[in-house]
Tab-separated table of N, CA and C in Angstrom:
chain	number	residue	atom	x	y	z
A	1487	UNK	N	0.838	-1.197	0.000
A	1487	UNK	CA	0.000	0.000	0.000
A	1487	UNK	C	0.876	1.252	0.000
A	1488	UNK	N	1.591	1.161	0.613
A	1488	UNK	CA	2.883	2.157	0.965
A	1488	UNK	C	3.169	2.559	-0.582
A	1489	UNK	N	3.339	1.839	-1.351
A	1489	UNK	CA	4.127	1.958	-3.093
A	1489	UNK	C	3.288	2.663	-3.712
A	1490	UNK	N	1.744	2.240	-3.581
A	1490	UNK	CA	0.894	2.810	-4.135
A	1490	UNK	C	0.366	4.006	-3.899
A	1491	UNK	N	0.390	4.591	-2.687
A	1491	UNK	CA	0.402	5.736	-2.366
A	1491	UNK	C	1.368	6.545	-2.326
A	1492	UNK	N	2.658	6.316	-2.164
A	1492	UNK	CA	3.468	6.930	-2.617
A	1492	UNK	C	3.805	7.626	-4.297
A	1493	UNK	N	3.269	5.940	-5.513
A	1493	UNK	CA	3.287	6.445	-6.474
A	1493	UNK	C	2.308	7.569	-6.867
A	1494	UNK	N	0.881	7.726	-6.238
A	1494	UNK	CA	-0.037	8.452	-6.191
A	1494	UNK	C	0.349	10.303	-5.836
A	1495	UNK	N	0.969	9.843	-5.023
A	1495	UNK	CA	1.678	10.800	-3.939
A	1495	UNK	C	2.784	11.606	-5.320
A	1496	UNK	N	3.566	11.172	-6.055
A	1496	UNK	CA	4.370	11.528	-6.762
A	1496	UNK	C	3.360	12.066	-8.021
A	1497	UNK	N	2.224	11.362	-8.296
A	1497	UNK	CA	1.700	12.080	-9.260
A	1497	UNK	C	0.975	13.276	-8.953
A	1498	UNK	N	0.341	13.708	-7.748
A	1498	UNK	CA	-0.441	14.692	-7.206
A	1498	UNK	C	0.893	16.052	-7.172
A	1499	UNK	N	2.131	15.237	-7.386
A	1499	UNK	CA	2.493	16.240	-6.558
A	1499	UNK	C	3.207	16.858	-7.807
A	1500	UNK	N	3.085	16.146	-8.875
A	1500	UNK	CA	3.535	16.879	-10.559
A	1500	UNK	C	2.756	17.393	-11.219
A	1501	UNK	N	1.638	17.046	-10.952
A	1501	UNK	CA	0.564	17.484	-11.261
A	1501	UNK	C	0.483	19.233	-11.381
A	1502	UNK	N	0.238	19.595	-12.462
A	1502	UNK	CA	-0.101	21.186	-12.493
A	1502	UNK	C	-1.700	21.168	-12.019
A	1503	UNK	N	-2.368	22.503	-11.240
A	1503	UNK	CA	-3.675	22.394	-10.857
A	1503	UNK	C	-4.897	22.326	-11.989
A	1504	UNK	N	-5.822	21.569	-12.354
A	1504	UNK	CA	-6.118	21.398	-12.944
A	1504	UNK	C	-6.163	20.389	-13.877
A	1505	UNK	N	-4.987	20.004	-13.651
A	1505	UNK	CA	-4.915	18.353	-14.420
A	1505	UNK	C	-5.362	17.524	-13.719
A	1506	UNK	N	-5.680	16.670	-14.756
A	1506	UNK	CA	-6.670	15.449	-14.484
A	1506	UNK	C	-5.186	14.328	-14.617
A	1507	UNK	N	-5.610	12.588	-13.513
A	1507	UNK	CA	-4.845	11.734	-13.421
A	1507	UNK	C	-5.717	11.038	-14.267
A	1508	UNK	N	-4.995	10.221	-14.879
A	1508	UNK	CA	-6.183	8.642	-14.910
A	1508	UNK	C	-5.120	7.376	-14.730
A	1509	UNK	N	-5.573	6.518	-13.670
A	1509	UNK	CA	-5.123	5.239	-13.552
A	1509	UNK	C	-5.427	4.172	-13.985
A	1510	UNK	N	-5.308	3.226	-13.941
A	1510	UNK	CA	-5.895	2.076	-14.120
A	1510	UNK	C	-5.806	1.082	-12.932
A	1511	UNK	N	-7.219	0.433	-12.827
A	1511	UNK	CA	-6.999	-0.514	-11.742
A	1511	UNK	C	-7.178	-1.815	-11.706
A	1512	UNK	N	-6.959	-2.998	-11.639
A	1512	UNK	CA	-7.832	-4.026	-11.267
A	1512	UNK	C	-8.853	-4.030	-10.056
A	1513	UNK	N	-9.529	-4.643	-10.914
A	1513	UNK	CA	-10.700	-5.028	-9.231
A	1513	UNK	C	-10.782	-6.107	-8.545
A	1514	UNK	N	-10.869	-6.087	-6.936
A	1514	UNK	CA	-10.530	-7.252	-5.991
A	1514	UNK	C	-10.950	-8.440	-6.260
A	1515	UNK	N	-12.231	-8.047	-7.417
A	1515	UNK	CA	-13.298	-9.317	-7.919
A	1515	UNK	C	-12.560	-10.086	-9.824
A	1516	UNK	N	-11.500	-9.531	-9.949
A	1516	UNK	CA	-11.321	-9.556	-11.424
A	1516	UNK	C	-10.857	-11.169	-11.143
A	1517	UNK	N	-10.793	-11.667	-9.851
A	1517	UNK	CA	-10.197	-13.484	-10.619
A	1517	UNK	C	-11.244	-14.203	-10.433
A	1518	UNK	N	-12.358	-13.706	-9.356
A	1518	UNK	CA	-13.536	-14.168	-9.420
A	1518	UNK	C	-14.409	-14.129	-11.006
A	1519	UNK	N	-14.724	-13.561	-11.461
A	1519	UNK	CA	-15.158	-13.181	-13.030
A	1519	UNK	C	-14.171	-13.732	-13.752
A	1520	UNK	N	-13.114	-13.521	-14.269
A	1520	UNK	CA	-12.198	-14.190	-14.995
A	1520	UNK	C	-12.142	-15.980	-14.880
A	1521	UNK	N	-12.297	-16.169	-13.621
A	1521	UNK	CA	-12.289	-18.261	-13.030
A	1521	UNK	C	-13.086	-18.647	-13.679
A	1522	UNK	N	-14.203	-17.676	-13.245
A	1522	UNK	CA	-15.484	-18.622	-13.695
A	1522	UNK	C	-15.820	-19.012	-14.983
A	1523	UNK	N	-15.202	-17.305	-15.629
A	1523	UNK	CA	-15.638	-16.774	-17.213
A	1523	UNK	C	-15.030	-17.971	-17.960
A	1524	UNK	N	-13.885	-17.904	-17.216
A	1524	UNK	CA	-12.827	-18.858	-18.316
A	1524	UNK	C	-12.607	-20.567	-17.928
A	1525	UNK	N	-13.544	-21.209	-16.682
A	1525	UNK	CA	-13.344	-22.381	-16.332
A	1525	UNK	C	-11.669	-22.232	-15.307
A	1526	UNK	N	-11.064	-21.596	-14.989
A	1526	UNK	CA	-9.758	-21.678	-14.334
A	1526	UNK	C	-10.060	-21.954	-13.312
A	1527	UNK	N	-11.501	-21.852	-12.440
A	1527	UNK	CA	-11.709	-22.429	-11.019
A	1527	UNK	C	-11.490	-24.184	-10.845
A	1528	UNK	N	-11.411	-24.721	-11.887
A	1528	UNK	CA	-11.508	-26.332	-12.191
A	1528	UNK	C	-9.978	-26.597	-11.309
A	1529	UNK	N	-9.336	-25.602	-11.245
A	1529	UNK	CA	-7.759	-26.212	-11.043
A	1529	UNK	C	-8.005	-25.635	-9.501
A	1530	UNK	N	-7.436	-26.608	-8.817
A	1530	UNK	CA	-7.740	-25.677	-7.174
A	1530	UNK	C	-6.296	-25.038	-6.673
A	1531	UNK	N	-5.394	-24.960	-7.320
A	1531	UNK	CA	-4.195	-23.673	-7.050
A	1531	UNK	C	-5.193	-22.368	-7.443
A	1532	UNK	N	-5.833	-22.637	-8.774
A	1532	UNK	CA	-6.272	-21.429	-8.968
A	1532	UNK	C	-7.430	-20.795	-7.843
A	1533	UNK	N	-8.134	-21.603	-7.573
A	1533	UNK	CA	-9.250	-21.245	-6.633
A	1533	UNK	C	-8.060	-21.167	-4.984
A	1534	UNK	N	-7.158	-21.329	-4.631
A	1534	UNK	CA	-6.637	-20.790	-3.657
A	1534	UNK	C	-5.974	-19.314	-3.895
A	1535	UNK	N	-5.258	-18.938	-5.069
A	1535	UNK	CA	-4.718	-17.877	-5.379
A	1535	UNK	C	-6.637	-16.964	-5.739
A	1536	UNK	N	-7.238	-16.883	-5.999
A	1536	UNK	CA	-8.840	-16.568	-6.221
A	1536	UNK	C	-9.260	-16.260	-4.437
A	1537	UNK	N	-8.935	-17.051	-4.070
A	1537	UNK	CA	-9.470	-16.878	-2.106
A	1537	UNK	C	-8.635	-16.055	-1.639
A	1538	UNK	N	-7.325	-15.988	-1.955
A	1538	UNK	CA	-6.358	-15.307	-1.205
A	1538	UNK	C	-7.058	-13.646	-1.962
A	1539	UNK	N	-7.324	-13.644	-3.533
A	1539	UNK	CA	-7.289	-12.367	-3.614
A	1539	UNK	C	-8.716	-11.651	-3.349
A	1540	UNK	N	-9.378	-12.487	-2.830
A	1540	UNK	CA	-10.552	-12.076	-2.482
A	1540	UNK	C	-10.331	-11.593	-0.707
A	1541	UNK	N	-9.600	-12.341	-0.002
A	1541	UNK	CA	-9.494	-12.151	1.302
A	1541	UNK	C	-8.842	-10.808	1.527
A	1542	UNK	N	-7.240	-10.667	0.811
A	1542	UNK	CA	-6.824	-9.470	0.888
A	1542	UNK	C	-6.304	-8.630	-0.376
A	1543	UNK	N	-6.409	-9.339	-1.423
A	1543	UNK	CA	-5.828	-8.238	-2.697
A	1543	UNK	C	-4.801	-8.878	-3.072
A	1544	UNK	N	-4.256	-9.581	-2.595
A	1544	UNK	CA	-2.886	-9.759	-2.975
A	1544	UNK	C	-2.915	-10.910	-3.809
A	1545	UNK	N	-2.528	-10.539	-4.922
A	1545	UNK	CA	-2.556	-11.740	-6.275
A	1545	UNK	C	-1.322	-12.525	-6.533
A	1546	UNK	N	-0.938	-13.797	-6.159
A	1546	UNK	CA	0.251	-13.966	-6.537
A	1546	UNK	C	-0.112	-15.473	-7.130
A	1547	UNK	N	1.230	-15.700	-8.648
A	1547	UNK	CA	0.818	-17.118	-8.834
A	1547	UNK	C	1.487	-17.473	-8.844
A	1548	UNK	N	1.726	-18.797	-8.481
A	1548	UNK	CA	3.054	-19.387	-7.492
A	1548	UNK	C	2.939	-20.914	-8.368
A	1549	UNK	N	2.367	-20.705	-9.537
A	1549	UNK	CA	2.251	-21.860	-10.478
A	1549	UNK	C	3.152	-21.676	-12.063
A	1550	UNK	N	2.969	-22.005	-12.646
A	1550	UNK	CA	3.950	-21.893	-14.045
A	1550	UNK	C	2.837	-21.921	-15.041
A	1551	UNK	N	1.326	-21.285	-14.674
A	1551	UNK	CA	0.513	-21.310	-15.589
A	1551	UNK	C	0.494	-19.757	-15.986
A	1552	UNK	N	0.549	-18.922	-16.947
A	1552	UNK	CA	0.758	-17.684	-17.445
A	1552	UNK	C	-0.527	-17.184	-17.567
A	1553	UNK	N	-1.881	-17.759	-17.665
A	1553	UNK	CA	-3.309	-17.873	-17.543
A	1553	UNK	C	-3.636	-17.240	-16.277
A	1554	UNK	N	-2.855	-17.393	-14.987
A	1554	UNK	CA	-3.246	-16.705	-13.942
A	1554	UNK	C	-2.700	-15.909	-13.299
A	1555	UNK	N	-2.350	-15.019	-14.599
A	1555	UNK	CA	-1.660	-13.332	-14.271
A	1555	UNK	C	0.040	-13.441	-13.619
A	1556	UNK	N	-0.380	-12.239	-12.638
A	1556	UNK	CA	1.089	-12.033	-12.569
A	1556	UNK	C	0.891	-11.727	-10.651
A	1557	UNK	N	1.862	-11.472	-10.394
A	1557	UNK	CA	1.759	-10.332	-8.820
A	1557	UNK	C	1.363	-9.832	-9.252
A	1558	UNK	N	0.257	-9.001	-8.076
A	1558	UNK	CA	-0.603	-7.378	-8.187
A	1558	UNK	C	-0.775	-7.656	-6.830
A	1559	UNK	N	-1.747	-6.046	-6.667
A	1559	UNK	CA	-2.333	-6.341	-6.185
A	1559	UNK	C	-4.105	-5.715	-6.126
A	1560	UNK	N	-5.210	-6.662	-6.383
A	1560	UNK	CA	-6.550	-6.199	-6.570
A	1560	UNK	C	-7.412	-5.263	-5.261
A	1561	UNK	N	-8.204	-4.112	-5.942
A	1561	UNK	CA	-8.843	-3.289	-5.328
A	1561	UNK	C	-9.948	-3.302	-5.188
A	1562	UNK	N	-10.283	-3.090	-3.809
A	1562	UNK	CA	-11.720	-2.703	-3.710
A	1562	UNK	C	-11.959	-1.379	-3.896
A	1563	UNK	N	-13.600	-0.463	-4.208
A	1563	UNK	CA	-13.502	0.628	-4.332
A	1563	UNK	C	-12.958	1.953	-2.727
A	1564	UNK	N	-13.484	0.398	-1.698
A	1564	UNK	CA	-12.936	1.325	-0.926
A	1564	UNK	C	-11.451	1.437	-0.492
A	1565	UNK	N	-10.748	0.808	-1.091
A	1565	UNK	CA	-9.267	0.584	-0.962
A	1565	UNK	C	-8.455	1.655	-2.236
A	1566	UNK	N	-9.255	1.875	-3.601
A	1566	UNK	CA	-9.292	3.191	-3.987
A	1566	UNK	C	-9.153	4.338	-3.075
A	1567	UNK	N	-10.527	4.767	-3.451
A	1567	UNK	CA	-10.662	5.649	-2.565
A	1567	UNK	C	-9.698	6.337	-1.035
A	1568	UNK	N	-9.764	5.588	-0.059
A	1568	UNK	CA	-8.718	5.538	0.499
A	1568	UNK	C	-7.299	5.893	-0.005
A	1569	UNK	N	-6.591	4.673	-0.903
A	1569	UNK	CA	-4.956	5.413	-0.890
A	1569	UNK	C	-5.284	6.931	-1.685
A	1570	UNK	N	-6.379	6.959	-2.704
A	1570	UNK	CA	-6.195	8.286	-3.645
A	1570	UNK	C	-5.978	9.794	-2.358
A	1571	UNK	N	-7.152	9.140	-1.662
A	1571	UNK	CA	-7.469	10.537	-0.722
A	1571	UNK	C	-6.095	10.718	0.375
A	1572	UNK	N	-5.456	9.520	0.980
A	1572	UNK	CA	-3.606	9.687	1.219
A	1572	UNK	C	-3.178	10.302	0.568
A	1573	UNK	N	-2.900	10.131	-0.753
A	1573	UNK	CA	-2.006	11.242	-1.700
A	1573	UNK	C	-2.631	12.612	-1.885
A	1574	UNK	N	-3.400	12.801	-1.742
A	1574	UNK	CA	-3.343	14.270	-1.310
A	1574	UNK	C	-3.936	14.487	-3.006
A	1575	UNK	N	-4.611	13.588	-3.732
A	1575	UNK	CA	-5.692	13.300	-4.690
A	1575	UNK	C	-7.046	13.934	-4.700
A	1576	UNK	N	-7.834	14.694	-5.308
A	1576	UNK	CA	-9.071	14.165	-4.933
A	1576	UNK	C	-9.883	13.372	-6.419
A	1577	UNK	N	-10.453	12.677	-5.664
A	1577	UNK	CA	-11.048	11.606	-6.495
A	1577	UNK	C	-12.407	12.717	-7.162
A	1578	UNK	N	-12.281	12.379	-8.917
A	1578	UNK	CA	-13.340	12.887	-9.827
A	1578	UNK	C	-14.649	11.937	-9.490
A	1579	UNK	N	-14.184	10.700	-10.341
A	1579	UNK	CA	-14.788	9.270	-10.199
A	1579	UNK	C	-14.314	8.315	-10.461
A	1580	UNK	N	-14.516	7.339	-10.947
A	1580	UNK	CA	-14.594	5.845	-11.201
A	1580	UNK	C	-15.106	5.411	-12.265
A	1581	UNK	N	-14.516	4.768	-13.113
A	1581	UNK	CA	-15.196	4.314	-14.094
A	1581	UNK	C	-14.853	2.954	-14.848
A	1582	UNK	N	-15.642	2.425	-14.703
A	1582	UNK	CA	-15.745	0.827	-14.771
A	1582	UNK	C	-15.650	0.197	-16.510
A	1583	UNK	N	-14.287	0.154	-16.556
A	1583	UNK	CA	-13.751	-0.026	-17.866
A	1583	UNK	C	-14.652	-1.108	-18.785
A	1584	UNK	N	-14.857	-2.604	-18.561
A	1584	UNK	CA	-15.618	-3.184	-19.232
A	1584	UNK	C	-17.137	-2.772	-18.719
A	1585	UNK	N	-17.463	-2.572	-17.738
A	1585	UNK	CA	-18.904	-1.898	-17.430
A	1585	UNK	C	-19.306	-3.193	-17.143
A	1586	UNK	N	-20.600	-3.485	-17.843
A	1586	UNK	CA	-21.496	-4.767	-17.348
A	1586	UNK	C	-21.030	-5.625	-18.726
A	1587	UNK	N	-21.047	-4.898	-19.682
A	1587	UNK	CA	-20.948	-5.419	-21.353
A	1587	UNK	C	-20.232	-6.408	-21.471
A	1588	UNK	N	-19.312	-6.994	-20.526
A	1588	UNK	CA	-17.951	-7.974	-20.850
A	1588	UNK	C	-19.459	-9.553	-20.819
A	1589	UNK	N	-20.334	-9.157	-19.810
A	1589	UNK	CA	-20.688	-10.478	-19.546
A	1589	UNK	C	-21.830	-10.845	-20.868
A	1590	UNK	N	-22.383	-9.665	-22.031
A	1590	UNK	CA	-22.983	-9.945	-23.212
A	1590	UNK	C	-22.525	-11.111	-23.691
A	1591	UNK	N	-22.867	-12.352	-23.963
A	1591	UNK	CA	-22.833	-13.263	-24.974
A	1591	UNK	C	-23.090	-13.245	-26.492
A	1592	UNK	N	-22.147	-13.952	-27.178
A	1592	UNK	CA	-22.658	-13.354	-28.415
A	1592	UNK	C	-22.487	-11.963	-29.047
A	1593	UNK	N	-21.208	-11.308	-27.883
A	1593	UNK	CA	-21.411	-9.890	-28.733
A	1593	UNK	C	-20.766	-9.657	-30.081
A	1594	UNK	N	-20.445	-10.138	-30.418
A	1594	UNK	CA	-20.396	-10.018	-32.186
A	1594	UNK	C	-21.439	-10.243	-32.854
A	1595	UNK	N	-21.901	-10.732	-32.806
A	1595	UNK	CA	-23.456	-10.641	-33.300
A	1595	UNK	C	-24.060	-9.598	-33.021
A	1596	UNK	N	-24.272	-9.202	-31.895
A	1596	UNK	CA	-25.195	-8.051	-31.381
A	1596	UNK	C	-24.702	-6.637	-32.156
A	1597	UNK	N	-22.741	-6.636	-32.292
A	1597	UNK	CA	-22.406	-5.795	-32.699
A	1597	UNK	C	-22.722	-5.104	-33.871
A	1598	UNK	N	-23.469	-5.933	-34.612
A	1598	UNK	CA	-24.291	-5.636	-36.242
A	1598	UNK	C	-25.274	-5.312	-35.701
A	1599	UNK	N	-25.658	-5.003	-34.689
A	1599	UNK	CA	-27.476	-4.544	-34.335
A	1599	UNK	C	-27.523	-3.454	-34.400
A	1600	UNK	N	-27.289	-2.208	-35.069
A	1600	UNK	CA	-27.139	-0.688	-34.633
A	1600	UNK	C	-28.182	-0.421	-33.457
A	1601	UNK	N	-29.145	-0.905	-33.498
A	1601	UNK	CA	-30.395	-0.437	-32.888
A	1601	UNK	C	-29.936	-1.483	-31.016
A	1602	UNK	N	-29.611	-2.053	-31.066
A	1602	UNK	CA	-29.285	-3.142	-29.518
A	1602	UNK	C	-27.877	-2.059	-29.184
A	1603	UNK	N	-27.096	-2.040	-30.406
A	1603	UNK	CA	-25.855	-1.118	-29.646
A	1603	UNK	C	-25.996	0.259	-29.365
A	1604	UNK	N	-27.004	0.767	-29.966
A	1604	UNK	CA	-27.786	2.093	-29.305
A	1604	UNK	C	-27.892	2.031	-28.156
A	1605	UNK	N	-28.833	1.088	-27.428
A	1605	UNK	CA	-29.481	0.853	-26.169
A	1605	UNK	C	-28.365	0.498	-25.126
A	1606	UNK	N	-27.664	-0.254	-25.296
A	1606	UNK	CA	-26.217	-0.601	-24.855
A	1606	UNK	C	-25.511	0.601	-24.849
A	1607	UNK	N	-25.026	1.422	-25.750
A	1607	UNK	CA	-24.369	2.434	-25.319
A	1607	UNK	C	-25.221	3.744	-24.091
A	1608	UNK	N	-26.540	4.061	-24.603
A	1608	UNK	CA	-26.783	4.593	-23.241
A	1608	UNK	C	-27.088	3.956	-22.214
A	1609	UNK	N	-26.990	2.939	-22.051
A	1609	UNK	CA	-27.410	2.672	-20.694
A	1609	UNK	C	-25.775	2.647	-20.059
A	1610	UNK	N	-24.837	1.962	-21.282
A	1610	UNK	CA	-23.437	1.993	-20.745
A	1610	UNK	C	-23.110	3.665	-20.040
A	1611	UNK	N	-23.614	4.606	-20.830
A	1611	UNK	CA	-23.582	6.271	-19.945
A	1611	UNK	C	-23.891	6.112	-19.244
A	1612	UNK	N	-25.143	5.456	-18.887
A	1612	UNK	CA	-26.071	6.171	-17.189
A	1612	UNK	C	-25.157	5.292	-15.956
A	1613	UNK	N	-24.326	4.097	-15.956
A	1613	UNK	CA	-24.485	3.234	-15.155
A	1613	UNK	C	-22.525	3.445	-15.549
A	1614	UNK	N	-21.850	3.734	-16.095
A	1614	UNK	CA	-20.368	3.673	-16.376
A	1614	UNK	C	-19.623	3.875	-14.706
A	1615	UNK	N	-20.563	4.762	-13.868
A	1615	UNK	CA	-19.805	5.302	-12.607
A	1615	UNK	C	-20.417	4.745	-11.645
A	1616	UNK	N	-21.644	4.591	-12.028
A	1616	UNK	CA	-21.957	3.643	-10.517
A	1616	UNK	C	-21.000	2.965	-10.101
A	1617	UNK	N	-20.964	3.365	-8.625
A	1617	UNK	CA	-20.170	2.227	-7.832
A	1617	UNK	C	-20.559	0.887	-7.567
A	1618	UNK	N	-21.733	0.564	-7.910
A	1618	UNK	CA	-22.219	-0.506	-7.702
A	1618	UNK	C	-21.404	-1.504	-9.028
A	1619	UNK	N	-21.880	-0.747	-10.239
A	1619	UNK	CA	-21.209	-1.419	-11.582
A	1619	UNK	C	-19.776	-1.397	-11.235
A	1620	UNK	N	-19.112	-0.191	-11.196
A	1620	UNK	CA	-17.953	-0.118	-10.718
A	1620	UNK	C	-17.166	-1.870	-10.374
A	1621	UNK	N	-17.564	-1.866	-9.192
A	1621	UNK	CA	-17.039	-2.696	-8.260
A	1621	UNK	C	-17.106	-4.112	-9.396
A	1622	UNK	N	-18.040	-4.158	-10.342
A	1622	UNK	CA	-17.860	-5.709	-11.112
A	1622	UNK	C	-17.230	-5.790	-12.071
A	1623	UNK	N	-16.565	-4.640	-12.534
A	1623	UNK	CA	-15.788	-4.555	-13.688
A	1623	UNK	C	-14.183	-5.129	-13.717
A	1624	UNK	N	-13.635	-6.055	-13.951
A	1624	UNK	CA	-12.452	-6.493	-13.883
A	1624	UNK	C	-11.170	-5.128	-13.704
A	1625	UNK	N	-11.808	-4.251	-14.618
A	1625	UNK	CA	-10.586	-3.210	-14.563
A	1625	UNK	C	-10.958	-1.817	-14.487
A	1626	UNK	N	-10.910	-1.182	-13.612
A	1626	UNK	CA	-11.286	0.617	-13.144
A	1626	UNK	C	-9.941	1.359	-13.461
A	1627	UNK	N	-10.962	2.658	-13.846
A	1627	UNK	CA	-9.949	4.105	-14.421
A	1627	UNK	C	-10.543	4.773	-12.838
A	1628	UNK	N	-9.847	5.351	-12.486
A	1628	UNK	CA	-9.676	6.219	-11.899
A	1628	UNK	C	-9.266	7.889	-11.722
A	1629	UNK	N	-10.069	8.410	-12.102
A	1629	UNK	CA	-10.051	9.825	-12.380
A	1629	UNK	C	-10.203	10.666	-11.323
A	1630	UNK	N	-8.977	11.581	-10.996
A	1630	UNK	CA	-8.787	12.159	-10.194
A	1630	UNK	C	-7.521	13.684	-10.609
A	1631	UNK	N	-8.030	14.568	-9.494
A	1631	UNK	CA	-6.838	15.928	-9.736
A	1631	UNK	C	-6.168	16.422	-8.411
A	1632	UNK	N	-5.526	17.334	-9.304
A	1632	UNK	CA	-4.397	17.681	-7.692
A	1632	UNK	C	-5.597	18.428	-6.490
A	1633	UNK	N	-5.452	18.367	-5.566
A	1633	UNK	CA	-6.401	19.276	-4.456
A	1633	UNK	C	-6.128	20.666	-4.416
């Protein structure tokens, strides 16, 4: 946590007033969604490295499968929040990079629908920041400026 706020800490503090940050994050839930999405829960290293990063964030794979990432470590929104507001950040919003859309089936197909990807794109506006959506999206931007 220390690294991460520190790196935070270094960007707030280059920051001219007025500029905007954007990060990128994983989310605490991205191996939960990813296991399931992809069958990787079948292997139970994976479902222990999946528990561990659900318990505290900390992603590590201690296997020789390249399928289950790398070190990190995964966020909750309130574990956001938190280090941003340490660095001396203030948080714009959140925005939930795949949104809900990752879990569409079939979206190549749909993608020829002009009229379905209409409906899909606004609703993707109204709901992009919810924290609720937020929190299920494998990977968050984080938008934030100097204080």
């Amino acid at each position: 946590k220390q690294d991460r706020v520190k790196a935070l800490s270094e960007t707030a503090r280059i920051l001219n007033r007025g500029s905007i940050m954007l990060a990128a994050i994983i989310s605490r839930y991205a191996s939960v969604f990813d296991g399931y999405r992809r069958n990787l829960v079948d292997d139970e290293r994976f479902i222990t490295m999946m528990n561990n990063d659900l318990q505290n964030g900390i992603h590590i794979n201690k296997t020789d499968n390249p399928e289950y990432f790398t070190t990190a470590f995964f966020h909750t929104i309130a574990d956001i929040k938190q280090e941003v507001e340490e660095s001396g950040l203030r948080l714009i919003k959140l925005i939930a990079v795949e949104g809900f859309a990752w879990v569409i089936d079939n979206f190549s197909e749909r993608l020829k629908d002009a009229h379905y990807m209409s409906n899909l794109q606004n609703t993707l506006n109204k709901v992009e920041s919810n924290e609720d959506i937020v929190a299920m999206s494998p990977h968050i931007i984080i938008v934030a400026e100097k204080k």
